[in-house]
mmCIF file of C-alpha atoms and ligand atoms in Angstrom:
data_model
loop_
_atom_site.group_PDB
_atom_site.id
_atom_site.type_symbol
_atom_site.label_atom_id
_atom_site.label_comp_id
_atom_site.label_asym_id
_atom_site.label_seq_id
_atom_site.Cartn_x
_atom_site.Cartn_y
_atom_site.Cartn_z
ATOM 1 C CA MET A 1 112.260 95.211 78.007
ATOM 2 C CA THR A 2 114.966 97.730 78.848
ATOM 3 C CA ASP A 3 115.197 99.897 75.719
ATOM 4 C CA VAL A 4 113.807 103.322 76.589
ATOM 5 C CA ASN A 5 112.859 103.838 72.932
ATOM 6 C CA SER A 6 110.425 100.958 73.094
ATOM 7 C CA PRO A 7 107.467 100.846 72.743
ATOM 8 C CA GLY A 8 107.994 104.458 71.571
ATOM 9 C CA ARG A 9 110.697 107.090 71.714
ATOM 10 C CA PRO A 10 110.297 109.556 74.608
ATOM 11 C CA ARG A 11 109.961 113.158 73.490
ATOM 12 C CA ILE A 12 110.238 116.640 74.907
ATOM 13 C CA GLN A 13 107.378 119.007 74.204
ATOM 14 C CA GLU A 14 107.684 122.682 75.128
ATOM 15 C CA VAL A 15 104.216 123.452 76.476
ATOM 16 C CA ALA A 16 104.866 127.046 77.595
ATOM 17 C CA ASP A 17 107.841 129.372 77.743
ATOM 18 C CA GLY A 18 110.525 127.382 79.577
ATOM 19 C CA ILE A 19 108.107 124.617 80.582
ATOM 20 C CA TYR A 20 108.478 121.170 79.059
ATOM 21 C CA ALA A 21 106.527 117.935 79.094
ATOM 22 C CA TYR A 22 108.510 114.699 78.869
ATOM 23 C CA ILE A 23 106.198 112.251 77.147
ATOM 24 C CA GLN A 24 106.953 108.526 77.204
ATOM 25 C CA PRO A 25 104.921 106.361 74.834
ATOM 26 C CA ASP A 26 102.908 104.314 75.168
ATOM 27 C CA GLY A 27 101.932 105.299 78.688
ATOM 28 C CA THR A 28 101.038 101.786 79.855
ATOM 29 C CA TRP A 29 102.132 100.195 83.165
ATOM 30 C CA TRP A 30 105.226 101.894 84.640
ATOM 31 C CA ILE A 31 105.746 104.168 81.578
ATOM 32 C CA ASN A 32 104.945 107.643 82.869
ATOM 33 C CA ASN A 33 105.180 111.232 81.758
ATOM 34 C CA ALA A 34 107.303 113.744 83.607
ATOM 35 C CA GLY A 35 108.212 117.368 82.984
ATOM 36 C CA PHE A 36 110.528 120.207 83.867
ATOM 37 C CA ALA A 37 110.735 123.969 84.011
ATOM 38 C CA VAL A 38 113.884 125.969 83.419
ATOM 39 C CA GLY A 39 114.549 129.165 85.324
ATOM 40 C CA PRO A 40 117.503 131.262 86.398
ATOM 41 C CA GLN A 41 117.807 129.262 89.622
ATOM 42 C CA GLY A 42 118.113 126.021 87.701
ATOM 43 C CA VAL A 43 115.670 123.295 86.785
ATOM 44 C CA VAL A 44 112.534 122.101 88.541
ATOM 45 C CA ALA A 45 111.719 118.526 87.517
ATOM 46 C CA ILE A 46 108.180 117.238 87.845
ATOM 47 C CA ASP A 47 108.421 113.541 88.730
ATOM 48 C CA SER A 48 111.140 111.035 87.912
ATOM 49 C CA CYS A 49 110.700 107.710 86.095
ATOM 50 C CA SER A 50 110.310 104.051 87.001
ATOM 51 C CA THR A 51 113.634 102.504 85.984
ATOM 52 C CA GLU A 52 117.232 103.636 86.162
ATOM 53 C CA ARG A 53 117.491 103.641 82.395
ATOM 54 C CA ARG A 54 114.333 105.649 81.836
ATOM 55 C CA THR A 55 115.302 108.187 84.481
ATOM 56 C CA ARG A 56 118.785 108.574 83.002
ATOM 57 C CA ALA A 57 117.176 109.171 79.589
ATOM 58 C CA PHE A 58 114.937 111.831 81.187
ATOM 59 C CA ILE A 59 117.983 113.527 82.728
ATOM 60 C CA GLU A 60 119.712 113.436 79.342
ATOM 61 C CA ALA A 61 116.666 115.034 77.752
ATOM 62 C CA ILE A 62 116.772 117.857 80.309
ATOM 63 C CA GLY A 63 120.474 118.246 79.476
ATOM 64 C CA SER A 64 119.611 118.676 75.806
ATOM 65 C CA VAL A 65 117.642 121.812 76.714
ATOM 66 C CA THR A 66 119.791 123.366 79.435
ATOM 67 C CA SER A 67 123.086 122.805 81.192
ATOM 68 C CA ALA A 68 121.567 124.160 84.422
ATOM 69 C CA PRO A 69 121.334 121.688 87.311
ATOM 70 C CA VAL A 70 118.106 120.127 88.536
ATOM 71 C CA ARG A 71 117.720 121.699 91.956
ATOM 72 C CA THR A 72 114.166 120.639 92.774
ATOM 73 C CA VAL A 73 112.087 117.547 92.012
ATOM 74 C CA VAL A 74 108.351 117.660 92.680
ATOM 75 C CA ASN A 75 106.583 114.293 92.935
ATOM 76 C CA THR A 76 102.915 114.410 91.919
ATOM 77 C CA HIS A 77 102.197 111.249 93.974
ATOM 78 C CA HIS A 78 104.029 108.267 95.441
ATOM 79 C CA HIS A 79 103.730 105.668 92.663
ATOM 80 C CA GLY A 80 107.079 104.192 91.683
ATOM 81 C CA ASP A 81 106.848 105.171 88.032
ATOM 82 C CA HIS A 82 106.923 108.788 89.246
ATOM 83 C CA THR A 83 109.350 108.409 92.176
ATOM 84 C CA PHE A 84 111.710 105.432 91.891
ATOM 85 C CA GLY A 85 114.209 107.535 89.892
ATOM 86 C CA ASN A 86 114.375 110.319 92.525
ATOM 87 C CA VAL A 87 117.732 109.029 93.722
ATOM 88 C CA LEU A 88 119.336 109.960 90.389
ATOM 89 C CA PHE A 89 118.890 113.681 91.190
ATOM 90 C CA PRO A 90 121.498 113.886 93.941
ATOM 91 C CA GLY A 91 121.727 117.683 94.119
ATOM 92 C CA ALA A 92 117.994 118.244 94.205
ATOM 93 C CA THR A 93 115.490 118.798 96.990
ATOM 94 C CA ILE A 94 112.687 116.256 96.555
ATOM 95 C CA VAL A 95 109.358 117.913 97.341
ATOM 96 C CA ALA A 96 105.898 116.372 97.765
ATOM 97 C CA HIS A 97 102.828 116.083 99.933
ATOM 98 C CA GLU A 98 103.620 114.523 103.316
ATOM 99 C CA GLN A 99 101.559 111.445 102.494
ATOM 100 C CA THR A 100 103.606 110.966 99.305
ATOM 101 C CA ARG A 101 106.649 110.519 101.500
ATOM 102 C CA ALA A 102 104.824 108.129 103.833
ATOM 103 C CA GLU A 103 103.431 106.000 100.995
ATOM 104 C CA ALA A 104 106.733 105.917 99.100
ATOM 105 C CA ILE A 105 108.448 104.621 102.234
ATOM 106 C CA ALA A 106 105.658 102.099 102.856
ATOM 107 C CA PHE A 107 105.898 100.726 99.304
ATOM 108 C CA GLY A 108 109.694 100.582 99.303
ATOM 109 C CA PRO A 109 112.276 100.869 96.519
ATOM 110 C CA ALA A 110 112.275 99.550 92.944
ATOM 111 C CA ARG A 111 112.516 95.745 93.044
ATOM 112 C CA GLU A 112 111.044 92.610 91.490
ATOM 113 C CA LEU A 113 107.280 92.738 91.983
ATOM 114 C CA PRO A 114 105.051 89.681 91.757
ATOM 115 C CA TRP A 115 102.203 91.066 89.626
ATOM 116 C CA TRP A 116 103.999 92.409 86.555
ATOM 117 C CA ASN A 117 106.463 91.290 83.918
ATOM 118 C CA ASN A 118 109.314 93.059 85.644
ATOM 119 C CA PRO A 119 111.481 95.466 83.668
ATOM 120 C CA ASN A 120 115.177 95.869 84.406
ATOM 121 C CA TRP A 121 114.747 98.309 87.274
ATOM 122 C CA GLY A 122 118.459 99.103 87.632
ATOM 123 C CA GLU A 123 119.968 100.292 90.909
ATOM 124 C CA LEU A 124 117.524 102.685 92.523
ATOM 125 C CA PRO A 125 117.709 102.896 96.309
ATOM 126 C CA LEU A 126 114.688 104.525 97.903
ATOM 127 C CA GLU A 127 114.798 108.321 97.868
ATOM 128 C CA PRO A 128 111.468 109.579 99.235
ATOM 129 C CA PRO A 129 110.548 113.276 99.209
ATOM 130 C CA PHE A 130 112.260 115.042 102.103
ATOM 131 C CA LEU A 131 110.612 118.446 101.968
ATOM 132 C CA THR A 132 106.900 117.933 102.513
ATOM 133 C CA PHE A 133 103.751 120.033 102.671
ATOM 134 C CA THR A 134 100.155 119.416 103.722
ATOM 135 C CA ASP A 135 98.134 121.768 101.542
ATOM 136 C CA ARG A 136 100.156 123.646 98.928
ATOM 137 C CA ILE A 137 103.435 125.396 98.257
ATOM 138 C CA GLY A 138 104.414 128.181 95.911
ATOM 139 C CA LEU A 139 107.418 127.404 93.752
ATOM 140 C CA TRP A 140 109.091 130.064 91.647
ATOM 141 C CA VAL A 141 110.750 129.455 88.308
ATOM 142 C CA GLY A 142 112.316 132.827 87.739
ATOM 143 C CA ASP A 143 109.365 135.190 87.933
ATOM 144 C CA GLN A 144 106.850 132.494 87.017
ATOM 145 C CA ARG A 145 104.891 131.082 89.901
ATOM 146 C CA ALA A 146 103.890 127.445 90.135
ATOM 147 C CA ASP A 147 101.320 126.320 92.679
ATOM 148 C CA VAL A 148 101.899 122.780 93.900
ATOM 149 C CA MET A 149 98.547 121.821 95.385
ATOM 150 C CA HIS A 150 97.288 118.697 97.091
ATOM 151 C CA VAL A 151 93.867 117.925 95.603
ATOM 152 C CA GLY A 152 92.251 117.650 99.041
ATOM 153 C CA SER A 153 90.981 114.085 99.095
ATOM 154 C CA PRO A 154 91.989 110.610 97.921
ATOM 155 C CA ALA A 155 91.649 110.330 94.134
ATOM 156 C CA HIS A 156 94.227 108.411 92.055
ATOM 157 C CA THR A 157 96.099 107.858 95.346
ATOM 158 C CA THR A 158 95.803 109.382 98.812
ATOM 159 C CA ASN A 159 98.411 111.989 97.939
ATOM 160 C CA ASP A 160 97.871 113.528 94.504
ATOM 161 C CA SER A 161 99.169 117.009 93.842
ATOM 162 C CA LEU A 162 98.756 119.268 90.840
ATOM 163 C CA VAL A 163 101.498 121.532 89.524
ATOM 164 C CA TRP A 164 99.787 124.615 88.125
ATOM 165 C CA PHE A 165 101.455 127.470 86.267
ATOM 166 C CA PRO A 166 98.725 130.131 86.271
ATOM 167 C CA GLU A 167 100.525 132.581 83.998
ATOM 168 C CA SER A 168 100.470 130.162 81.062
ATOM 169 C CA SER A 169 97.450 128.056 82.194
ATOM 170 C CA THR A 170 99.631 124.968 82.180
ATOM 171 C CA LEU A 171 98.649 122.065 84.394
ATOM 172 C CA PHE A 172 100.627 118.959 85.282
ATOM 173 C CA CYS A 173 97.870 116.749 86.682
ATOM 174 C CA GLY A 174 99.831 113.594 87.507
ATOM 175 C CA ASP A 175 97.803 110.405 87.215
ATOM 176 C CA LEU A 176 94.455 112.059 87.848
ATOM 177 C CA VAL A 177 94.019 111.709 84.080
ATOM 178 C CA PHE A 178 95.159 108.810 81.913
ATOM 179 C CA ASN A 179 94.845 110.140 78.376
ATOM 180 C CA GLY A 180 93.967 107.111 76.267
ATOM 181 C CA GLY A 181 94.643 104.561 79.012
ATOM 182 C CA THR A 182 92.584 102.989 81.764
ATOM 183 C CA PRO A 183 92.452 105.044 84.981
ATOM 184 C CA PHE A 184 93.693 103.253 88.105
ATOM 185 C CA LEU A 185 92.211 104.091 91.493
ATOM 186 C CA LEU A 186 93.164 101.111 93.655
ATOM 187 C CA MET A 187 95.287 103.170 96.029
ATOM 188 C CA GLY A 188 92.974 106.187 95.982
ATOM 189 C CA SER A 189 89.208 106.510 95.714
ATOM 190 C CA VAL A 190 86.744 106.243 92.835
ATOM 191 C CA THR A 191 84.235 108.592 94.427
ATOM 192 C CA GLY A 192 87.022 110.940 95.477
ATOM 193 C CA ALA A 193 88.464 110.992 91.964
ATOM 194 C CA ILE A 194 85.080 111.885 90.478
ATOM 195 C CA ASP A 195 84.827 114.829 92.854
ATOM 196 C CA VAL A 196 88.407 115.960 92.218
ATOM 197 C CA LEU A 197 88.147 115.690 88.422
ATOM 198 C CA GLU A 198 84.889 117.661 88.354
ATOM 199 C CA ASN A 199 85.776 120.326 90.892
ATOM 200 C CA VAL A 200 89.550 120.685 90.926
ATOM 201 C CA VAL A 201 90.990 119.440 87.633
ATOM 202 C CA ARG A 202 88.313 120.428 85.115
ATOM 203 C CA PRO A 203 88.307 124.118 86.102
ATOM 204 C CA LEU A 204 92.070 124.203 85.414
ATOM 205 C CA ALA A 205 91.977 122.134 82.231
ATOM 206 C CA GLY A 206 91.171 124.906 79.772
ATOM 207 C CA GLY A 207 94.761 125.597 78.743
ATOM 208 C CA THR A 208 97.462 122.959 78.385
ATOM 209 C CA VAL A 209 97.339 119.768 80.431
ATOM 210 C CA VAL A 210 100.190 117.299 80.860
ATOM 211 C CA PRO A 211 98.709 114.036 82.141
ATOM 212 C CA GLY A 212 100.685 111.368 84.002
ATOM 213 C CA HIS A 213 100.234 108.988 81.082
ATOM 214 C CA GLY A 214 99.368 109.684 77.440
ATOM 215 C CA PRO A 215 99.602 112.745 75.203
ATOM 216 C CA VAL A 216 99.344 116.388 76.245
ATOM 217 C CA PHE A 217 95.860 117.804 75.702
ATOM 218 C CA HIS A 218 94.232 121.219 75.339
ATOM 219 C CA ASP A 219 90.580 120.723 76.154
ATOM 220 C CA ASP A 220 88.751 118.804 78.834
ATOM 221 C CA GLU A 221 87.633 115.898 76.654
ATOM 222 C CA PRO A 222 90.084 113.441 78.319
ATOM 223 C CA VAL A 223 88.807 114.621 81.723
ATOM 224 C CA THR A 224 85.268 113.839 80.602
ATOM 225 C CA ALA A 225 86.339 110.442 79.253
ATOM 226 C CA ASN A 226 88.005 109.566 82.570
ATOM 227 C CA LEU A 227 84.890 110.687 84.437
ATOM 228 C CA ASP A 228 82.690 108.530 82.190
ATOM 229 C CA TYR A 229 84.854 105.546 83.042
ATOM 230 C CA LEU A 230 84.802 106.259 86.791
ATOM 231 C CA ARG A 231 81.007 106.529 86.784
ATOM 232 C CA PHE A 232 80.840 103.271 84.837
ATOM 233 C CA VAL A 233 83.004 101.623 87.547
ATOM 234 C CA LEU A 234 80.879 103.044 90.342
ATOM 235 C CA ASP A 235 77.653 101.868 88.731
ATOM 236 C CA LEU A 236 79.140 98.413 88.214
ATOM 237 C CA ALA A 237 80.227 98.301 91.863
ATOM 238 C CA GLU A 238 76.754 99.231 93.067
ATOM 239 C CA ARG A 239 75.203 96.469 90.991
ATOM 240 C CA GLY A 240 77.901 93.982 92.004
ATOM 241 C CA GLN A 241 77.367 94.672 95.689
ATOM 242 C CA THR A 242 73.606 94.331 95.291
ATOM 243 C CA ALA A 243 74.098 91.011 93.523
ATOM 244 C CA GLY A 244 76.562 89.873 96.190
ATOM 245 C CA VAL A 245 79.385 89.071 93.779
ATOM 246 C CA THR A 246 83.096 89.741 94.297
ATOM 247 C CA PRO A 247 84.870 92.521 92.416
ATOM 248 C CA LEU A 248 86.625 89.892 90.287
ATOM 249 C CA GLN A 249 83.347 88.212 89.383
ATOM 250 C CA ALA A 250 81.681 91.541 88.667
ATOM 251 C CA ALA A 251 84.548 92.390 86.309
ATOM 252 C CA ARG A 252 84.379 89.008 84.595
ATOM 253 C CA ASP A 253 80.621 89.377 84.071
ATOM 254 C CA THR A 254 81.025 92.796 82.457
ATOM 255 C CA ASP A 255 81.411 93.948 78.891
ATOM 256 C CA LEU A 256 83.723 96.968 79.097
ATOM 257 C CA GLY A 257 82.116 98.409 75.985
ATOM 258 C CA ARG A 258 83.889 101.479 74.690
ATOM 259 C CA PHE A 259 86.497 101.200 77.454
ATOM 260 C CA ALA A 260 87.628 97.744 76.313
ATOM 261 C CA ASP A 261 90.072 99.247 73.838
ATOM 262 C CA TRP A 262 91.901 101.242 76.493
ATOM 263 C CA PRO A 263 95.192 99.570 77.455
ATOM 264 C CA ASP A 264 95.544 97.842 80.853
ATOM 265 C CA SER A 265 91.842 96.978 80.959
ATOM 266 C CA GLU A 266 92.466 94.573 83.889
ATOM 267 C CA ARG A 267 92.529 97.685 86.072
ATOM 268 C CA ILE A 268 88.748 97.299 86.174
ATOM 269 C CA VAL A 269 89.262 94.667 88.893
ATOM 270 C CA GLY A 270 91.381 96.881 91.153
ATOM 271 C CA ASN A 271 89.063 99.789 90.502
ATOM 272 C CA LEU A 272 86.079 97.682 91.572
ATOM 273 C CA HIS A 273 87.866 96.632 94.759
ATOM 274 C CA ARG A 274 88.323 100.319 95.481
ATOM 275 C CA ALA A 275 84.750 101.286 94.528
ATOM 276 C CA TYR A 276 83.309 98.542 96.777
ATOM 277 C CA ALA A 277 85.258 100.055 99.689
ATOM 278 C CA ASP A 278 84.134 103.581 98.779
ATOM 279 C CA LEU A 279 80.491 102.497 98.730
ATOM 280 C CA ALA A 280 80.729 100.435 101.924
ATOM 281 C CA ASP A 281 81.792 103.360 104.083
ATOM 282 C CA SER A 282 81.876 106.923 102.854
ATOM 283 C CA SER A 283 82.438 108.394 106.330
ATOM 284 C CA THR A 284 86.093 107.410 106.733
ATOM 285 C CA TYR A 285 88.781 106.497 104.258
ATOM 286 C CA ARG A 286 89.896 102.887 104.439
ATOM 287 C CA PRO A 287 92.651 101.505 102.233
ATOM 288 C CA VAL A 288 91.911 98.202 100.500
ATOM 289 C CA ASP A 289 94.154 95.133 100.471
ATOM 290 C CA THR A 290 96.156 96.093 97.396
ATOM 291 C CA SER A 291 98.030 92.779 97.215
ATOM 292 C CA ALA A 292 94.757 90.844 97.065
ATOM 293 C CA ALA A 293 93.369 93.211 94.437
ATOM 294 C CA LEU A 294 96.505 92.978 92.287
ATOM 295 C CA ALA A 295 96.366 89.187 92.560
ATOM 296 C CA ASP A 296 92.760 89.359 91.303
ATOM 297 C CA MET A 297 93.906 91.513 88.398
ATOM 298 C CA VAL A 298 96.383 88.795 87.447
ATOM 299 C CA LEU A 299 93.567 86.208 87.614
ATOM 300 C CA TYR A 300 91.422 88.410 85.347
ATOM 301 C CA ASN A 301 94.433 88.579 83.009
ATOM 302 C CA ASN A 302 94.167 84.780 82.524
ATOM 303 C CA GLY A 303 96.649 84.208 85.337
ATOM 304 C CA GLU A 304 99.411 86.021 83.441
ATOM 305 C CA PRO A 305 101.552 88.769 84.979
ATOM 306 C CA LEU A 306 100.394 92.194 83.869
ATOM 307 C CA THR A 307 102.072 93.600 80.781
ATOM 308 C CA CYS A 308 104.913 95.979 81.553
ATOM 309 C CA LEU A 309 107.039 97.310 78.698
ATOM 310 C CA ALA A 310 109.118 99.685 80.824
HETATM 311 ZN ZN1 ZN B 1 100.169 106.679 89.540
#
């Protein structure tokens, strides 16, 4: 599918003075949210999009608000739905955590991928972040400060950063929260995400929160819902390891209960792969074999490529 208005029309939502969320329904695989802030120095974009068409639509949406150029793009993490479109901001400095750059380079550019129904990616050569930080940076939009902060440990990925506007209590939390969708931790850490959601995200979630997928929210209920899911995954992993079954088998043997209605439910398999690794060794971080886990997710999905409507 290549129509950016399907499965829903993207929309701009002004969440604070000069700060906008760019919400793309329905938030399933490769359909992300982004955002931007407009100041006298120009525009700061928060993330790009997965396909050429979706990123061009995002740029058009920015152009409907201001004729000022995008001079900075902040990537919240390395995943392609947030970074593949970076190359379409040729005048902008692309900023992110140093591991975001490393992981974006390791994954490579937009291309046909074996585990999904591939969208029309368009022409998007790799453009990784080229101004990197290790802890945090201060970014000014006029006289409004934004703190771009690495969350301190693996969570959704190894390299998640928040963009926090303290003056208006506005938080762009990247994919640390999927509002209405299934969280995905394969390239991060289930235990790490629980810690980060409780201790880093929740304390900042009292104002306006723009998640990486799903609608903007104004209380911490979606944070709680994501935490409930993560604890469910962790409990399942503990029982699966005790029983000596694989993550795929543990997923197949499980009734997802109230989480079954969340889109992209096959993520349970990747999340269990990750949780098994978290439980096996909490002293050092070890990445899991993501290709093997994604292949298991396809098996769980009756052998069908995962649904992608981007
Ligand atoms: Zn992501």
